Coordinates of C-alpha atoms in Angstrom, one line a residue:
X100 CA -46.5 69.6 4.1
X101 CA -45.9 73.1 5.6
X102 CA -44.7 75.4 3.2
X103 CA -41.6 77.7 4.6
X104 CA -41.0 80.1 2.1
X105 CA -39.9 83.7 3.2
X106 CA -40.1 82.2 7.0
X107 CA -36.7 83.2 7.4
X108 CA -37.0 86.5 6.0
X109 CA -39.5 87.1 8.8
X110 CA -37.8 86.1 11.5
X111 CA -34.7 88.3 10.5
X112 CA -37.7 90.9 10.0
X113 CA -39.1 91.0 13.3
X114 CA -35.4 90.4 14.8
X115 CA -33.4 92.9 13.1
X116 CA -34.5 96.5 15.4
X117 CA -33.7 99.9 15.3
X118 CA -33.5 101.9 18.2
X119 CA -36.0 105.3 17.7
X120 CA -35.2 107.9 19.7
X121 CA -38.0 108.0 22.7
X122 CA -40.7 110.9 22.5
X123 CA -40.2 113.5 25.5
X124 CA -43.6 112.2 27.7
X125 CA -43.9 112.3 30.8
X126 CA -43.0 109.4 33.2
X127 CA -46.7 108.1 33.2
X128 CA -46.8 107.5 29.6
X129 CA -43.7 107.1 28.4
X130 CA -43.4 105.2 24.6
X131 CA -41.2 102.5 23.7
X132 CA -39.5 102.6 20.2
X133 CA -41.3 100.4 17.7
X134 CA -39.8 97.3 16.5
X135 CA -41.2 98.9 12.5
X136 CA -43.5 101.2 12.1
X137 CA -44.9 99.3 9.2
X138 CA -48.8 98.5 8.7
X139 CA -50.1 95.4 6.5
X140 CA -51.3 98.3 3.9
X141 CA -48.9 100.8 4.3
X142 CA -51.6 103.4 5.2
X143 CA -53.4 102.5 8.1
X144 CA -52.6 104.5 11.4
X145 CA -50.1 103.1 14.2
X146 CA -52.3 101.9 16.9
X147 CA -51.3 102.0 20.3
X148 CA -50.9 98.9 22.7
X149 CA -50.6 99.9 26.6
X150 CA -48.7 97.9 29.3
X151 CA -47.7 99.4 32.5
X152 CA -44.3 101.7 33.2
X153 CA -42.1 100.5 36.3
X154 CA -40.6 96.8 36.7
X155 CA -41.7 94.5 34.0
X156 CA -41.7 91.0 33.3
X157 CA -41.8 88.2 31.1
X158 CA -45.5 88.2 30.3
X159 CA -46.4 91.5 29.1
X160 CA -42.6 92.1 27.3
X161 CA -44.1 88.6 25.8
X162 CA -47.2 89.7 25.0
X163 CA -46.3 93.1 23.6
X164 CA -44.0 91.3 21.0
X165 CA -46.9 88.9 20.0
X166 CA -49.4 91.3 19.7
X167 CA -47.6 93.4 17.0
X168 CA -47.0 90.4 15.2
X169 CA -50.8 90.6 14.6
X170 CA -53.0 92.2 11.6
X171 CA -54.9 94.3 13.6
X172 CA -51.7 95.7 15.3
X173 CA -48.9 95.4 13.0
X174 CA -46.3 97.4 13.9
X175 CA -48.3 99.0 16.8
X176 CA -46.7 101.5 19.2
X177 CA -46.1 100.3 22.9
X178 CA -47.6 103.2 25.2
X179 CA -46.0 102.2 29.3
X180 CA -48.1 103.9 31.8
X181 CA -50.4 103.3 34.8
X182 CA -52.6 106.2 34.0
X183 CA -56.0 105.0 33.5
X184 CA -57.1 108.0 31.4
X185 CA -54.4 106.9 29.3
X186 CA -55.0 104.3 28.9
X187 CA -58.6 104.4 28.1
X188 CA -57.7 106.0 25.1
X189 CA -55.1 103.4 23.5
X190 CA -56.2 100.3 21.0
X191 CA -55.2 97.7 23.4
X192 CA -53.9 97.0 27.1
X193 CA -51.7 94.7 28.0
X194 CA -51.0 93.7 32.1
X195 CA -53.0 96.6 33.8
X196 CA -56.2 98.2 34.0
X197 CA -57.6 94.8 35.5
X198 CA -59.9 94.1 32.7
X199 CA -59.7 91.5 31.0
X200 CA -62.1 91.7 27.4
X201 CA -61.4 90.5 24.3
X202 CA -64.3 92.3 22.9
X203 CA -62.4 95.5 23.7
X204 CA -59.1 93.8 23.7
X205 CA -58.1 94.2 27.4
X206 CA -55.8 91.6 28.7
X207 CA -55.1 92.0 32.0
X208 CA -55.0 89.0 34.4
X209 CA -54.4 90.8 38.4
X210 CA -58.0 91.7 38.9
X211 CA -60.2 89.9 41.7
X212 CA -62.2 86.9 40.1
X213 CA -59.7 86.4 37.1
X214 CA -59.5 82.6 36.5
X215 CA -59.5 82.2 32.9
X216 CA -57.1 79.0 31.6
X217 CA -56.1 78.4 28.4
X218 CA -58.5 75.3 27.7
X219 CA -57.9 72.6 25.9
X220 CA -57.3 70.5 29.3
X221 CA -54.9 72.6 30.4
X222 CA -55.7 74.6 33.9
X223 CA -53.1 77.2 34.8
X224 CA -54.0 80.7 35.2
X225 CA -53.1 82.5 32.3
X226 CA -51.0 85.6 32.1
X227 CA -50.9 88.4 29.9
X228 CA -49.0 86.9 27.8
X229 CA -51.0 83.4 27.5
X230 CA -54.2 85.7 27.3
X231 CA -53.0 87.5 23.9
X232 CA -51.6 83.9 22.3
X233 CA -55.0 82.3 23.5
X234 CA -56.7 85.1 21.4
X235 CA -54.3 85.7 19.0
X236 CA -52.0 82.5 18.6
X237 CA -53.8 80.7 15.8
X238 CA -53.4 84.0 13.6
X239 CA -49.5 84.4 14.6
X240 CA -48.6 80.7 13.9
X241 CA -50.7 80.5 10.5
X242 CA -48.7 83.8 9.4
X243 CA -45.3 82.1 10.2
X244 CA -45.8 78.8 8.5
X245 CA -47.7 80.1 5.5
X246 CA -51.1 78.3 6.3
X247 CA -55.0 79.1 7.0
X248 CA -56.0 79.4 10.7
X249 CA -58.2 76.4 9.9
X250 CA -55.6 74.1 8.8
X251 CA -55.5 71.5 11.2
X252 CA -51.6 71.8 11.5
X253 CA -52.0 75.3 12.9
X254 CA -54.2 73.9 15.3
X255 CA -51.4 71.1 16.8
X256 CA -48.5 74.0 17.1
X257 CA -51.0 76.4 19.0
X258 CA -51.3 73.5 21.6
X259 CA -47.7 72.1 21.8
X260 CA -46.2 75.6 21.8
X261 CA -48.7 76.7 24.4
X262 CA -47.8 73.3 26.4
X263 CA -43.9 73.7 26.1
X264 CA -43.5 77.5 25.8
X265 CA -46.3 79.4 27.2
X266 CA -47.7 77.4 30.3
X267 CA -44.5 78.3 31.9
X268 CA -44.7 81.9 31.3
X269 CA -47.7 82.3 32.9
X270 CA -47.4 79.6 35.7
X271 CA -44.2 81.5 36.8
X272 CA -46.2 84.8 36.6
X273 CA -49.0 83.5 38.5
X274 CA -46.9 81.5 41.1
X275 CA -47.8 77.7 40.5
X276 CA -45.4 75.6 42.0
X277 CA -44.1 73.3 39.2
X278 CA -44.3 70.6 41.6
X279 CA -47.0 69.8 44.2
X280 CA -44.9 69.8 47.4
X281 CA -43.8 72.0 50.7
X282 CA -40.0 70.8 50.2
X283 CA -37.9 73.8 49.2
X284 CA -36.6 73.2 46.2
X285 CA -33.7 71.3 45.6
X286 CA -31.1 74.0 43.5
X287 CA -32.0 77.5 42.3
X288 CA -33.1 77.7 38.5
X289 CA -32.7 81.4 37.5
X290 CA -31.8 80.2 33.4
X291 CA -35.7 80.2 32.4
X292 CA -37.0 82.7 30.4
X293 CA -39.1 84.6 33.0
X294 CA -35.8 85.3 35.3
X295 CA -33.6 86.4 31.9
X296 CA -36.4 88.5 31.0
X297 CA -36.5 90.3 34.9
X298 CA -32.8 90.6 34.6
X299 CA -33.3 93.7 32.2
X300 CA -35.0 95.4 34.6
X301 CA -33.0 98.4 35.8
X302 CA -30.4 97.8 38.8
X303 CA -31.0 99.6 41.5
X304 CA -27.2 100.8 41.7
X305 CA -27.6 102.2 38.1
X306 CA -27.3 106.2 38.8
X307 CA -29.7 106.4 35.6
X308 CA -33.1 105.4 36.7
X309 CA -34.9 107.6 33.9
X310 CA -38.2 106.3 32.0
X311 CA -36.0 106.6 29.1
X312 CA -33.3 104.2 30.0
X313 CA -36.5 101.7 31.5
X314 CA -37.9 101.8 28.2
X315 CA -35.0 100.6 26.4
X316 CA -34.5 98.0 29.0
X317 CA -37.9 96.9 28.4
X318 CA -37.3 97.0 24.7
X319 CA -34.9 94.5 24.9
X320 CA -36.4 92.3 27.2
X321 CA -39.4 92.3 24.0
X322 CA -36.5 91.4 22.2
X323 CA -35.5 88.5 24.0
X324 CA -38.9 87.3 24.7
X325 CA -40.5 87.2 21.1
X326 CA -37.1 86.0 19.4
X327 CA -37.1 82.7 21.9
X328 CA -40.8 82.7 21.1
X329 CA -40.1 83.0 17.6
X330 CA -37.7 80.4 17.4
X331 CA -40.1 78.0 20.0
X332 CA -43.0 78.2 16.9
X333 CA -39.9 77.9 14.0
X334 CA -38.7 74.5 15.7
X335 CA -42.2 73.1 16.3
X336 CA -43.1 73.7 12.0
X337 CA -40.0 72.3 11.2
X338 CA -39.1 69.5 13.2
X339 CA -41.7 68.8 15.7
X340 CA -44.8 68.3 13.6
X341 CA -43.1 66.6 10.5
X342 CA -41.5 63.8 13.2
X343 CA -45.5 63.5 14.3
X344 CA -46.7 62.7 10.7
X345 CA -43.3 59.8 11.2
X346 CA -44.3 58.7 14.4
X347 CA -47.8 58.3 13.5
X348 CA -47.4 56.4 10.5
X349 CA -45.1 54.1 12.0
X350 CA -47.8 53.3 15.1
X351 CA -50.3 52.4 12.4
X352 CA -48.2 49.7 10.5
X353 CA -46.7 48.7 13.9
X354 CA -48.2 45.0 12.9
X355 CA -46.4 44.8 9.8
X356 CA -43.6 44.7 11.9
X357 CA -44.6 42.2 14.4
X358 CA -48.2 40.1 14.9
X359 CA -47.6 41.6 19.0
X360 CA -48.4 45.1 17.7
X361 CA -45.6 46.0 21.2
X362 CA -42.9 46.6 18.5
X363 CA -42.5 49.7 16.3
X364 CA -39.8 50.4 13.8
X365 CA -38.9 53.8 12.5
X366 CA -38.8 54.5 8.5
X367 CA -36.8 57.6 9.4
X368 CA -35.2 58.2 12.7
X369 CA -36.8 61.4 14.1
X370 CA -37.3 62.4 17.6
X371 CA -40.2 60.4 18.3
X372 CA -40.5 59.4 22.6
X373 CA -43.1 62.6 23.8
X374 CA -44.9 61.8 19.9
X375 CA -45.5 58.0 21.1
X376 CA -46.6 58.6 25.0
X377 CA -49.2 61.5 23.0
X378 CA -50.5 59.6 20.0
X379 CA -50.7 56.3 22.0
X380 CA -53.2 58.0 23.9
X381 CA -54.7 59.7 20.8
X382 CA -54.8 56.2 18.4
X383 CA -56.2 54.0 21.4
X384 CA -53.0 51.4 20.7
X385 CA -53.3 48.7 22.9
X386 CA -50.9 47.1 24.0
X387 CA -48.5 49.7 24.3
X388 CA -45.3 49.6 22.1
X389 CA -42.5 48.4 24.0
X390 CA -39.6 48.8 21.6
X391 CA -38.6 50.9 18.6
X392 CA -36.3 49.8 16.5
X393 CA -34.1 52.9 14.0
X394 CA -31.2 53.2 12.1
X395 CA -28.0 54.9 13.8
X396 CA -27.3 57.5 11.1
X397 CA -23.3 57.9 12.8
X398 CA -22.7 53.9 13.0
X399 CA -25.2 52.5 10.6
X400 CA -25.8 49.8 13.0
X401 CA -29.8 49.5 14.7
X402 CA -30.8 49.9 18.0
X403 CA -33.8 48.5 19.6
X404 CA -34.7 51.1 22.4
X405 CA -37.2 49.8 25.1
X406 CA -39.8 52.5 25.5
X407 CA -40.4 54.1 29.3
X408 CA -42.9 54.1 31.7
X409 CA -44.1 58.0 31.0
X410 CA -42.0 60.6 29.3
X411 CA -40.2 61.9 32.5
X412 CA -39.3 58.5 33.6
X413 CA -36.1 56.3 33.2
X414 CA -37.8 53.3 33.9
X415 CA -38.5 51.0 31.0
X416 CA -41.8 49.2 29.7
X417 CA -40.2 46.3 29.3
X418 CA -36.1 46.5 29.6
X419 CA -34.0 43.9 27.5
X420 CA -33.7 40.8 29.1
X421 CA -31.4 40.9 32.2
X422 CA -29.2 38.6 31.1
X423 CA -27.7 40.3 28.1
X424 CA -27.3 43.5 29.9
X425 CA -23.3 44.6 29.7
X426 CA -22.5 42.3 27.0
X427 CA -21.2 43.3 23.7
X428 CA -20.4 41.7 20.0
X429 CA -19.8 38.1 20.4
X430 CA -20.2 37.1 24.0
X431 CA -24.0 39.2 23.5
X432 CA -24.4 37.0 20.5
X433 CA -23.7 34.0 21.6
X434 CA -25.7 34.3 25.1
X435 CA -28.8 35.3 23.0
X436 CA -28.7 33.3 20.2
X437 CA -28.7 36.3 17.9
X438 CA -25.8 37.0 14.9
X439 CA -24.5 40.5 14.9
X440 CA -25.4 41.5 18.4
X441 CA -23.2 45.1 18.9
X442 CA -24.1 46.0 22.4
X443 CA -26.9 45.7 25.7
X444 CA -26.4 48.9 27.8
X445 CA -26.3 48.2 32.0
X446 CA -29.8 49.2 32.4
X447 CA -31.2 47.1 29.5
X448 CA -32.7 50.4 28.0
X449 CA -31.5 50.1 24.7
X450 CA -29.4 48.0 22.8
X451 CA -27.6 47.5 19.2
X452 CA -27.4 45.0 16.3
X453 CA -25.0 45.4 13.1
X454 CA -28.5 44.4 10.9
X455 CA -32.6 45.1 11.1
X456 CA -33.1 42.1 10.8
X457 CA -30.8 41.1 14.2
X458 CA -32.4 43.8 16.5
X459 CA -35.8 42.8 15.4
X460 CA -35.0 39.3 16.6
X461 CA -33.5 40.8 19.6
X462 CA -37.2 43.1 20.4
X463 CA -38.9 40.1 19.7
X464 CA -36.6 37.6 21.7
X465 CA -37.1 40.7 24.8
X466 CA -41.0 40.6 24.7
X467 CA -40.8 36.4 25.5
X468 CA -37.5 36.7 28.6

């Protein structure tokens, strides 16, 4: 069980900001006020992380945020520039330079030759951004949820917060198409992190075009970018990894419930659908589960929910049978021989019985129509 003490202390420490005023520099290598100028042992210098001045986006405000949130640059000052002399000197570089090594902790991704993924089966480019949390990642989440890097816990939220939080960053960075087609797409999506974070940029209207007034813009785009990311890790400890441990344990006594093994009921009702398609694959279960059966915490009643074809599909494994579909309370009962029937939606998807014991009868009654 992850332990969450002081978790929300640090998220309100990392959130709450003070603006500094900005040191006179020139344009070249202009500073960015620190989110805190503290160090893990209070005496260690500031280092200083580089990314470049101009128009900025998601990745290195991204990676900028989760760097700092590192030992070995707690606290670090953010140097903006394109001067290479400049940044030769600084601790880290973030987005320019086109070098990318670890060794010397250089992450930029624009240089000829740069194909370096994530791993772990996953095959989009990486961004700045996805090249500090590949390196640094483990270290940030075992800091956040109180565990050691080793812990195989830490290990599951690097991948699922990589899979639904970071890909994106750096797919949209790197222009992949989410989709493998030539059609234009079908509506605009400018809601994603990656356009909100380009929205900070400075207007070209805006009479005040100054490094200064750039470097606040880009401190808030940090802002926005590590709080989300922040929150992305927070929800994954809390919710998404405990419903896993539910999930999983329900899969293996899946036979308790019925000799089939297609039939799995909840203990606790959790969000459990992208869990099942993953661990399915994971535990080898063969056949696949076809319903799950949980508690309505609102109505008390139990559904039976037929499971879909893939995660991003509305079409069921095995739909209740077409027959019941509309029916409700009596007229439901009496067509399928089952007491307490509440309820067959249209598209036979998921349906309801007043007792366990009636929609269990009702999955088992669906595998035979």
């Amino acid at each position: 069980m992850l332990a969450f003490k002081g978790f929300t202390q640090k998220l309100i420490f990392f959130q709450r900001r003070t603006i500094v005023p900005l040191m006179a520099t020139p344009s070249t290598n202009s500073t960015v006020a620190a989110f805190s100028t503290a160090s893990p042992n209070g005496t260690a210098p500031v280092k200083r992380v580089g990314t470049h001045n101009g128009s900025f986006h998601c990745d290195e405000a991204l990676g900028c945020f989760m760097i700092r949130l590192t030992d070995k640059f707690f606290g670090a000052e953010i140097v903006r520039t394109r001067d290479p002399k400049v940044l030769e000197t600084l601790d880290a570089v973030l987005d320019v330079g086109g070098v990318y090594d670890p060794s010397r902790d250089r992450y930029d991704h624009h240089q000829k030759g740069f194909n370096e993924v994530f791993g772990h089966g996953f095959t989009t480019k990486l961004s700045s951004a996805g090249l500090v949390y590949k390196h640094y990642g483990t270290e940030i989440i075992a800091k956040e949820v109180k565990l050691e890097q080793e812990h195989p816990d830490v290990h599951r939220l690097f991948l699922a917060v990589y899979k639904s939080f970071m890909e994106a960053i750096d797919a949209i960075d790197n222009g992949v198409n989410q989709y493998d087609t030539d059609l234009p797409p079908r509506y605009v999506n400018n809601t994603n992190l990656s356009s909100r974070v380009g929205k900070f940029n400075l207007d070209w209207m805006d009479p005040d075009q100054s490094s200064d007034k750039e470097n606040e813009a880009f401190q808030q785009a940090m802002s926005l970018a590590g709080s989300e990311f922040l929150e992305v890790v927070r929800f994954y400890a809390r919710s998404w990894l405990p419903a896993r441990t539910i999930v999983m344990e329900c899969l293996a006594a899946r036979e308790t419930v019925d000799a089939s093994g297609e039939i799995m009921t909840l203990n606790k009702f959790c969000p459990w659908k992208l869990h099942l398609f993953e661990l399915e694959k994971e535990m080898k279960i063969d056949p696949s589960i076809k319903y799950v059966l949980y508690e309505d915490d609102r109505s008390k009643n139990w559904r039976v929910q037929a499971v879909s074809v893939s995660p991003d599909k509305f079409e069921s494994r095995k739909p209740l049978p077409a027959q019941w579909r509309g029916l409700r309370d009596e007229e439901l009962s009496k067509e399928s021989g089952i007491p307490a029937c509440v309820f067959v939606h249209m598209s036979g998807f998921i349906g309801g019985n007043a007792t366990y014991e009636g929609a269990l009868a009702m999955a088992r009654a669906g595998l035979k129509l």
